[in-house]
Amino acid sequence: MKKIAASLAIAGASGLFCLQSRAQAPAPLPPEVRASQPQAQLLGQTTLRFWGLPIYDARLWAAPGFVLERFALQPLVLELQYRRALSGERIAERSIAEMRRQSDFDARRAAEWQAQLAALFPDVQSGDRLTGAYTPGGGARFWHNGRALGAVDDLLLARLFFGIWLSPQTSEPALRCEL
């Protein structure tokens, strides 16, 4: 099934669609997921690889009835468990580059958002978890290994940030489908 979803995801932006009938094994909710989305279930999980090297394991948590095509209209939690060390500055920098795939925003806004994300995200080591909870109309909250980091109140920044993984314009369409 994983190969089928990946093959369908590669169909191209105009014909991109994902299988959504895969059932996930029950998984315990991390405390920060339970606190922000008590009805959430694990909808999907996958590993991001770059040149074959695992970067992080991603898990999408949301309430039953979540529809990927309408991700920005539904509360969700995305959990990333890193497999290697990365600086918070590098995570913020890459986030802005990925967000530009979804929307054209000016250099001033990009610099502001990058500074905001860099101040929010710590350096991570292998095994660390960064978790983000998205609330439509409410922005996003973030945790590092279950410890609160802070919030993003800018609704556009929050939506584009989670769109890195869930938007049809993602650079990783197979990962999107697996989530």
Backbone as numpy.savetxt, mean C-alpha at the origin, in Angstrom:
# Nx Ny Nz CAx CAy CAz Cx Cy Cz
-3.27 -20.48 -9.35 -4.10 -19.29 -9.35 -3.23 -18.04 -9.35
-2.11 -18.06 -8.62 -1.22 -16.91 -8.56 -0.69 -16.57 -9.95
-0.33 -17.60 -10.74 0.17 -17.36 -12.09 -0.92 -16.78 -12.99
-2.15 -17.23 -12.80 -3.25 -16.71 -13.61 -3.46 -15.23 -13.30
-3.50 -14.88 -12.01 -3.69 -13.48 -11.63 -2.56 -12.61 -12.17
-1.34 -13.09 -12.09 -0.20 -12.34 -12.59 -0.30 -12.17 -14.11
-0.71 -13.23 -14.80 -0.84 -13.14 -16.25 -1.93 -12.15 -16.64
-3.03 -12.18 -15.94 -4.11 -11.25 -16.24 -3.71 -9.82 -15.94
-2.91 -9.61 -14.92 -2.49 -8.27 -14.56 -1.59 -7.65 -15.62
-0.88 -8.47 -16.35 0.05 -7.97 -17.35 -0.67 -7.60 -18.64
-1.97 -7.70 -18.67 -2.75 -7.44 -19.87 -2.63 -6.01 -20.38
-2.11 -5.11 -19.58 -1.94 -3.71 -20.01 -2.94 -2.81 -19.33
-2.62 -1.55 -19.26 -3.44 -0.61 -18.51 -4.87 -0.54 -19.03
-5.06 -0.59 -20.35 -6.41 -0.44 -20.88 -7.26 -1.69 -20.67
-6.64 -2.85 -20.56 -7.40 -4.07 -20.38 -7.11 -4.74 -19.05
-6.59 -3.99 -18.09 -6.20 -4.58 -16.83 -7.41 -4.97 -16.00
-7.41 -6.18 -15.52 -8.42 -6.63 -14.56 -7.79 -7.70 -13.69
-8.40 -7.90 -12.53 -7.85 -8.85 -11.56 -8.91 -9.84 -11.14
-8.48 -11.02 -10.84 -9.37 -12.00 -10.24 -9.56 -11.61 -8.79
-10.81 -11.64 -8.30 -11.05 -11.27 -6.91 -11.76 -12.37 -6.15
-11.72 -13.57 -6.64 -12.45 -14.65 -5.99 -11.57 -15.53 -5.11
-10.29 -15.16 -4.95 -9.40 -15.97 -4.14 -9.72 -15.79 -2.67
-9.83 -16.87 -1.95 -10.04 -16.80 -0.51 -8.68 -16.83 0.18
-8.54 -16.02 1.22 -7.31 -16.01 2.01 -7.55 -16.78 3.29
-6.51 -17.44 3.76 -6.59 -18.14 5.02 -6.80 -17.11 6.13
-7.60 -17.45 7.15 -7.78 -16.51 8.27 -6.42 -16.16 8.87
-6.26 -14.91 9.19 -5.01 -14.45 9.79 -5.35 -13.54 10.95
-4.56 -13.60 12.00 -4.84 -12.71 13.13 -4.55 -11.26 12.74
-5.40 -10.35 13.19 -5.22 -8.94 12.89 -4.14 -8.37 13.80
-3.13 -7.72 13.21 -2.17 -6.99 14.05 -2.94 -5.94 14.86
-2.46 -5.59 16.04 -3.20 -4.64 16.90 -3.55 -3.32 16.22
-2.64 -2.77 15.41 -2.95 -1.50 14.75 -4.03 -1.67 13.69
-4.11 -2.84 13.07 -5.19 -3.10 12.11 -6.50 -3.21 12.87
-6.50 -3.96 13.96 -7.71 -4.13 14.76 -8.21 -2.77 15.28
-7.30 -1.91 15.69 -7.68 -0.59 16.23 -8.31 0.31 15.16
-7.80 0.24 13.94 -8.30 1.14 12.90 -9.40 0.53 12.05
-9.42 -0.77 11.89 -10.41 -1.46 11.06 -10.84 -2.76 11.74
-11.63 -2.71 12.79 -11.95 -3.93 13.55 -12.63 -5.03 12.73
-13.31 -4.68 11.64 -13.99 -5.68 10.81 -13.11 -6.22 9.69
-11.88 -5.75 9.64 -11.01 -6.10 8.51 -10.66 -7.58 8.47
-10.47 -8.03 7.26 -9.99 -9.39 6.99 -8.79 -9.26 6.05
-7.94 -10.26 6.07 -6.83 -10.29 5.13 -7.40 -10.62 3.75
-7.26 -9.68 2.82 -7.79 -9.88 1.47 -6.76 -10.45 0.53
-5.50 -10.12 0.75 -4.47 -10.61 -0.13 -3.09 -10.30 0.43
-2.11 -11.05 -0.05 -0.74 -10.84 0.37 0.20 -11.29 -0.73
1.34 -10.63 -0.80 2.30 -10.92 -1.85 3.66 -10.35 -1.45
4.65 -10.61 -2.26 5.99 -10.09 -2.02 6.41 -9.21 -3.20
6.89 -8.01 -2.88 7.47 -7.15 -3.91 8.92 -7.57 -4.09
9.28 -7.82 -5.34 10.66 -8.17 -5.68 11.21 -7.17 -6.67
12.49 -6.89 -6.55 13.18 -6.03 -7.50 14.40 -6.79 -7.97
14.48 -7.06 -9.27 15.53 -7.89 -9.86 15.62 -9.24 -9.13
14.47 -9.77 -8.74 14.42 -11.07 -8.08 14.65 -11.03 -6.58
15.10 -9.90 -6.06 15.37 -9.79 -4.62 14.11 -9.34 -3.89
13.73 -10.04 -2.82 12.54 -9.63 -2.07 12.79 -8.32 -1.31
11.89 -7.38 -1.47 11.99 -6.07 -0.80 11.09 -6.04 0.43
9.83 -6.42 0.24 8.90 -6.50 1.38 7.75 -7.42 1.04
7.09 -7.90 2.10 5.86 -8.65 1.99 4.73 -7.66 2.25
3.72 -7.65 1.40 2.60 -6.72 1.52 1.32 -7.50 1.85
0.52 -6.92 2.75 -0.77 -7.50 3.12 -1.83 -6.41 3.07
-2.95 -6.72 2.45 -4.07 -5.79 2.38 -5.18 -6.29 3.30
-5.61 -5.43 4.20 -6.68 -5.71 5.15 -7.84 -4.75 4.87
-9.05 -5.29 4.76 -10.23 -4.44 4.57 -11.47 -5.24 4.97
-12.57 -4.53 5.09 -13.84 -5.17 5.45 -14.34 -6.01 4.29
-15.17 -7.03 4.60 -15.77 -7.82 3.52 -16.51 -6.89 2.55
-16.46 -7.23 1.28 -17.12 -6.44 0.25 -16.20 -5.40 -0.38
-14.94 -5.37 0.03 -13.98 -4.43 -0.55 -13.89 -4.66 -2.06
-13.91 -3.56 -2.82 -13.83 -3.63 -4.28 -12.58 -2.87 -4.71
-11.64 -3.57 -5.29 -10.36 -2.98 -5.68 -10.51 -1.75 -6.56
-11.40 -1.80 -7.52 -11.57 -0.68 -8.45 -12.06 0.58 -7.75
-12.60 0.45 -6.55 -13.08 1.61 -5.79 -12.29 1.75 -4.48
-11.01 1.40 -4.50 -10.22 1.40 -3.27 -10.25 2.74 -2.55
-10.25 3.85 -3.30 -10.17 5.18 -2.69 -11.45 5.58 -1.96
-12.50 4.81 -2.12 -13.78 5.11 -1.47 -14.03 4.22 -0.26
-13.06 3.37 0.09 -13.26 2.40 1.16 -12.10 2.44 2.15
-12.40 2.26 3.44 -11.30 2.18 4.40 -10.49 0.91 4.16
-9.17 1.01 4.40 -8.31 -0.16 4.21 -7.05 0.02 5.04
-6.34 -1.07 5.22 -5.04 -1.05 5.90 -4.06 -1.83 5.03
-2.90 -1.24 4.81 -1.84 -1.89 4.06 -0.66 -2.08 5.00
-0.18 -3.30 5.08 0.93 -3.65 5.97 2.10 -4.11 5.11
3.25 -3.51 5.31 4.47 -3.89 4.60 5.48 -4.40 5.62
5.92 -5.63 5.45 6.97 -6.19 6.31 8.23 -6.29 5.46
9.21 -5.50 5.83 10.43 -5.35 5.02 11.34 -6.57 5.15
11.99 -6.91 4.05 12.94 -8.01 3.99 14.38 -7.51 3.93
14.55 -6.18 3.88 15.89 -5.59 3.84 15.81 -4.19 4.42
16.95 -3.65 4.76 17.04 -2.32 5.34 16.85 -1.26 4.26
16.10 -0.23 4.59 15.89 0.93 3.71 15.77 2.17 4.59
16.25 3.28 4.08 16.12 4.53 4.83 14.72 5.10 4.65
14.24 5.79 5.66 12.95 6.46 5.55 12.96 7.48 4.43
14.09 8.14 4.23 14.23 9.12 3.15 14.04 8.44 1.78
14.62 7.26 1.61 14.50 6.53 0.34 13.06 6.06 0.13
12.41 5.63 1.20 11.00 5.20 1.09 10.15 6.39 0.64
10.37 7.56 1.23 9.61 8.76 0.87 9.88 9.16 -0.58
11.14 9.12 -0.97 11.53 9.49 -2.34 10.86 8.58 -3.37
10.91 7.29 -3.12 10.30 6.32 -4.05 8.77 6.47 -4.07
8.20 6.79 -2.91 6.75 6.98 -2.83 6.31 8.11 -3.75
7.03 9.23 -3.73 6.68 10.36 -4.59 6.79 9.96 -6.06
7.85 9.26 -6.42 8.01 8.82 -7.81 6.85 7.93 -8.24
6.43 7.03 -7.37 5.31 6.12 -7.70 3.99 6.88 -7.75
3.80 7.86 -6.87 2.57 8.64 -6.86 2.41 9.45 -8.15
3.52 9.86 -8.74 3.47 10.62 -9.99 2.87 9.80 -11.15
2.84 8.49 -11.03 2.24 7.65 -12.06 0.72 7.86 -12.12
0.14 8.33 -11.02 -1.31 8.49 -10.93 -1.78 9.91 -11.18
-0.92 10.89 -10.91 -1.35 12.28 -10.97 -0.16 13.17 -11.26
-0.43 14.23 -12.00 0.62 15.21 -12.29 0.52 16.31 -11.24
1.50 16.38 -10.35 1.51 17.45 -9.36 2.84 18.19 -9.48
2.82 19.46 -9.08 3.98 20.32 -9.30 5.13 19.99 -8.36
6.29 20.55 -8.69 7.52 20.27 -7.94 7.43 20.76 -6.50
6.75 21.89 -6.27 6.59 22.39 -4.91 5.83 21.40 -4.04
4.72 20.91 -4.58 3.91 19.94 -3.83 4.70 18.65 -3.62
5.42 18.19 -4.64 6.24 16.98 -4.50 7.26 17.14 -3.38
7.91 18.30 -3.32 8.91 18.54 -2.27 8.26 18.56 -0.89
7.10 19.20 -0.78 6.39 19.24 0.51 6.00 17.84 0.96
5.41 17.08 0.04 4.98 15.73 0.39 6.16 14.84 0.73
7.24 14.95 -0.04 8.41 14.12 0.25 8.97 14.45 1.63
9.04 15.72 1.98 9.52 16.11 3.30 8.60 15.58 4.40
7.29 15.64 4.17 6.32 15.14 5.14 6.47 13.63 5.34
6.60 12.89 4.25 6.75 11.44 4.35 8.10 11.06 4.97
9.15 11.78 4.60 10.48 11.48 5.16 10.51 11.72 6.66
9.79 12.74 7.13 9.72 13.01 8.57 8.89 11.94 9.28
7.96 11.33 8.57 7.07 10.33 9.15 7.68 8.94 9.19
8.34 8.54 8.10 8.84 7.17 7.98 10.24 7.02 8.57
10.42 6.05 9.44 11.76 5.79 9.99 12.56 4.91 9.03
13.83 4.80 9.29 14.62 3.79 8.60 14.09 2.43 9.04
14.06 1.46 8.14 13.57 0.13 8.48 14.68 -0.90 8.30
14.58 -1.95 9.09 15.49 -3.09 9.01 14.69 -4.31 8.58
15.37 -5.36 8.20 14.69 -6.61 7.83 13.82 -7.07 9.00
12.55 -7.35 8.71 11.61 -7.79 9.74 10.71 -6.68 10.25
11.09 -5.41 10.03 10.25 -4.29 10.48 8.98 -4.21 9.65
7.93 -3.70 10.29 6.64 -3.51 9.62 6.27 -2.04 9.61
5.88 -1.53 8.45 5.22 -0.24 8.33 3.78 -0.53 7.94
2.85 0.04 8.68 1.43 -0.18 8.44 0.76 1.16 8.25
-0.10 1.24 7.25 -0.85 2.46 6.99 -2.33 2.16 6.90
-3.13 3.00 7.55 -4.59 2.87 7.50 -5.14 4.07 6.73
-5.91 3.80 5.70 -6.51 4.84 4.86 -7.99 4.94 5.17
-8.46 6.18 5.36 -9.88 6.44 5.57 -10.32 7.48 4.56
-11.24 7.14 3.66 -11.70 8.13 2.67 -12.24 9.36 3.39
-11.80 10.51 2.97 -12.24 11.75 3.60 -11.57 12.03 4.94
-10.68 11.13 5.37 -10.05 11.30 6.68 -8.54 11.20 6.66
-7.96 10.91 5.51 -6.50 10.82 5.42 -5.96 9.45 5.80
-4.79 9.45 6.43 -4.12 8.18 6.72 -3.37 8.28 8.05
-3.21 7.13 8.69 -2.40 7.01 9.91 -1.37 5.92 9.66
-0.21 6.03 10.31 0.88 5.10 10.08 1.48 4.59 11.39
2.00 3.35 11.32 2.64 2.70 12.47 3.94 2.04 12.01
4.88 1.95 12.91 6.14 1.22 12.70 6.21 0.16 13.79
6.16 -1.11 13.38 6.17 -2.23 14.32 5.11 -2.06 15.41
3.94 -1.56 15.02 2.82 -1.40 15.95 2.84 -0.10 16.74
3.88 0.69 16.63 3.98 1.97 17.35 3.53 3.10 16.42
2.62 3.95 16.91 2.09 5.04 16.09 3.20 5.98 15.65
3.19 6.33 14.36 4.15 7.29 13.80 3.53 8.66 13.60
2.29 8.70 13.18 1.63 9.97 12.90 0.59 9.81 11.82
0.09 10.94 11.37 -1.01 10.94 10.40 -0.72 11.89 9.25
-1.42 11.65 8.16 -1.42 12.52 6.99 -2.85 12.99 6.81
-3.05 14.30 6.93 -4.40 14.85 6.79 -4.72 15.27 5.36
-3.72 15.42 4.53 -3.92 15.81 3.14 -4.57 14.64 2.40
-5.83 14.84 2.00 -6.60 13.75 1.40 -6.02 13.28 0.08
-5.52 14.19 -0.73 -4.93 13.79 -2.01 -3.65 13.00 -1.78
-2.80 13.45 -0.89 -1.58 12.71 -0.57 -1.93 11.31 -0.08
-2.89 11.20 0.82 -3.27 9.89 1.35 -3.77 8.97 0.23
-4.66 9.48 -0.62 -5.20 8.64 -1.70 -4.11 8.20 -2.67
-3.26 9.15 -3.08 -2.19 8.80 -4.02 -1.19 7.84 -3.39
-0.92 7.99 -2.11 0.02 7.09 -1.45 -0.48 5.65 -1.51
-1.71 5.40 -1.15 -2.23 4.03 -1.19 -2.44 3.56 -2.63
-2.62 4.50 -3.54 -2.70 4.16 -4.96 -1.40 3.60 -5.51
-0.29 3.82 -4.81 0.98 3.21 -5.24 0.79 1.72 -5.45
0.01 1.09 -4.59 -0.22 -0.36 -4.67 -1.56 -0.71 -5.30
-2.58 0.17 -5.14 -3.95 -0.22 -5.47 -4.54 0.47 -6.69
-3.91 1.49 -7.20 -4.41 2.21 -8.37 -4.16 1.40 -9.64
-5.01 1.56 -10.64 -4.74 0.91 -11.93 -3.43 1.40 -12.57
-2.93 2.56 -12.15 -1.68 3.09 -12.71 -0.45 2.62 -11.94
-0.59 1.66 -11.04 0.55 1.16 -10.29 1.64 0.64 -11.22
2.88 0.71 -10.76 3.98 0.14 -11.54 4.06 -1.37 -11.36
3.26 -1.90 -10.45 3.27 -3.35 -10.15 1.86 -3.93 -10.27
1.33 -4.08 -11.48 -0.05 -4.56 -11.63 -0.27 -5.98 -11.10
0.72 -6.85 -11.18 0.53 -8.21 -10.64 0.43 -8.15 -9.12
1.24 -7.31 -8.49 1.16 -7.14 -7.04 -0.22 -6.62 -6.66
-0.73 -5.65 -7.41 -2.06 -5.11 -7.15 -3.11 -6.21 -7.16
-3.04 -7.06 -8.15 -4.02 -8.15 -8.26 -3.88 -9.15 -7.11
-2.67 -9.43 -6.71 -2.46 -10.38 -5.62 -2.95 -9.82 -4.29
-2.90 -8.51 -4.15 -3.43 -7.91 -2.93 -4.96 -7.96 -2.96
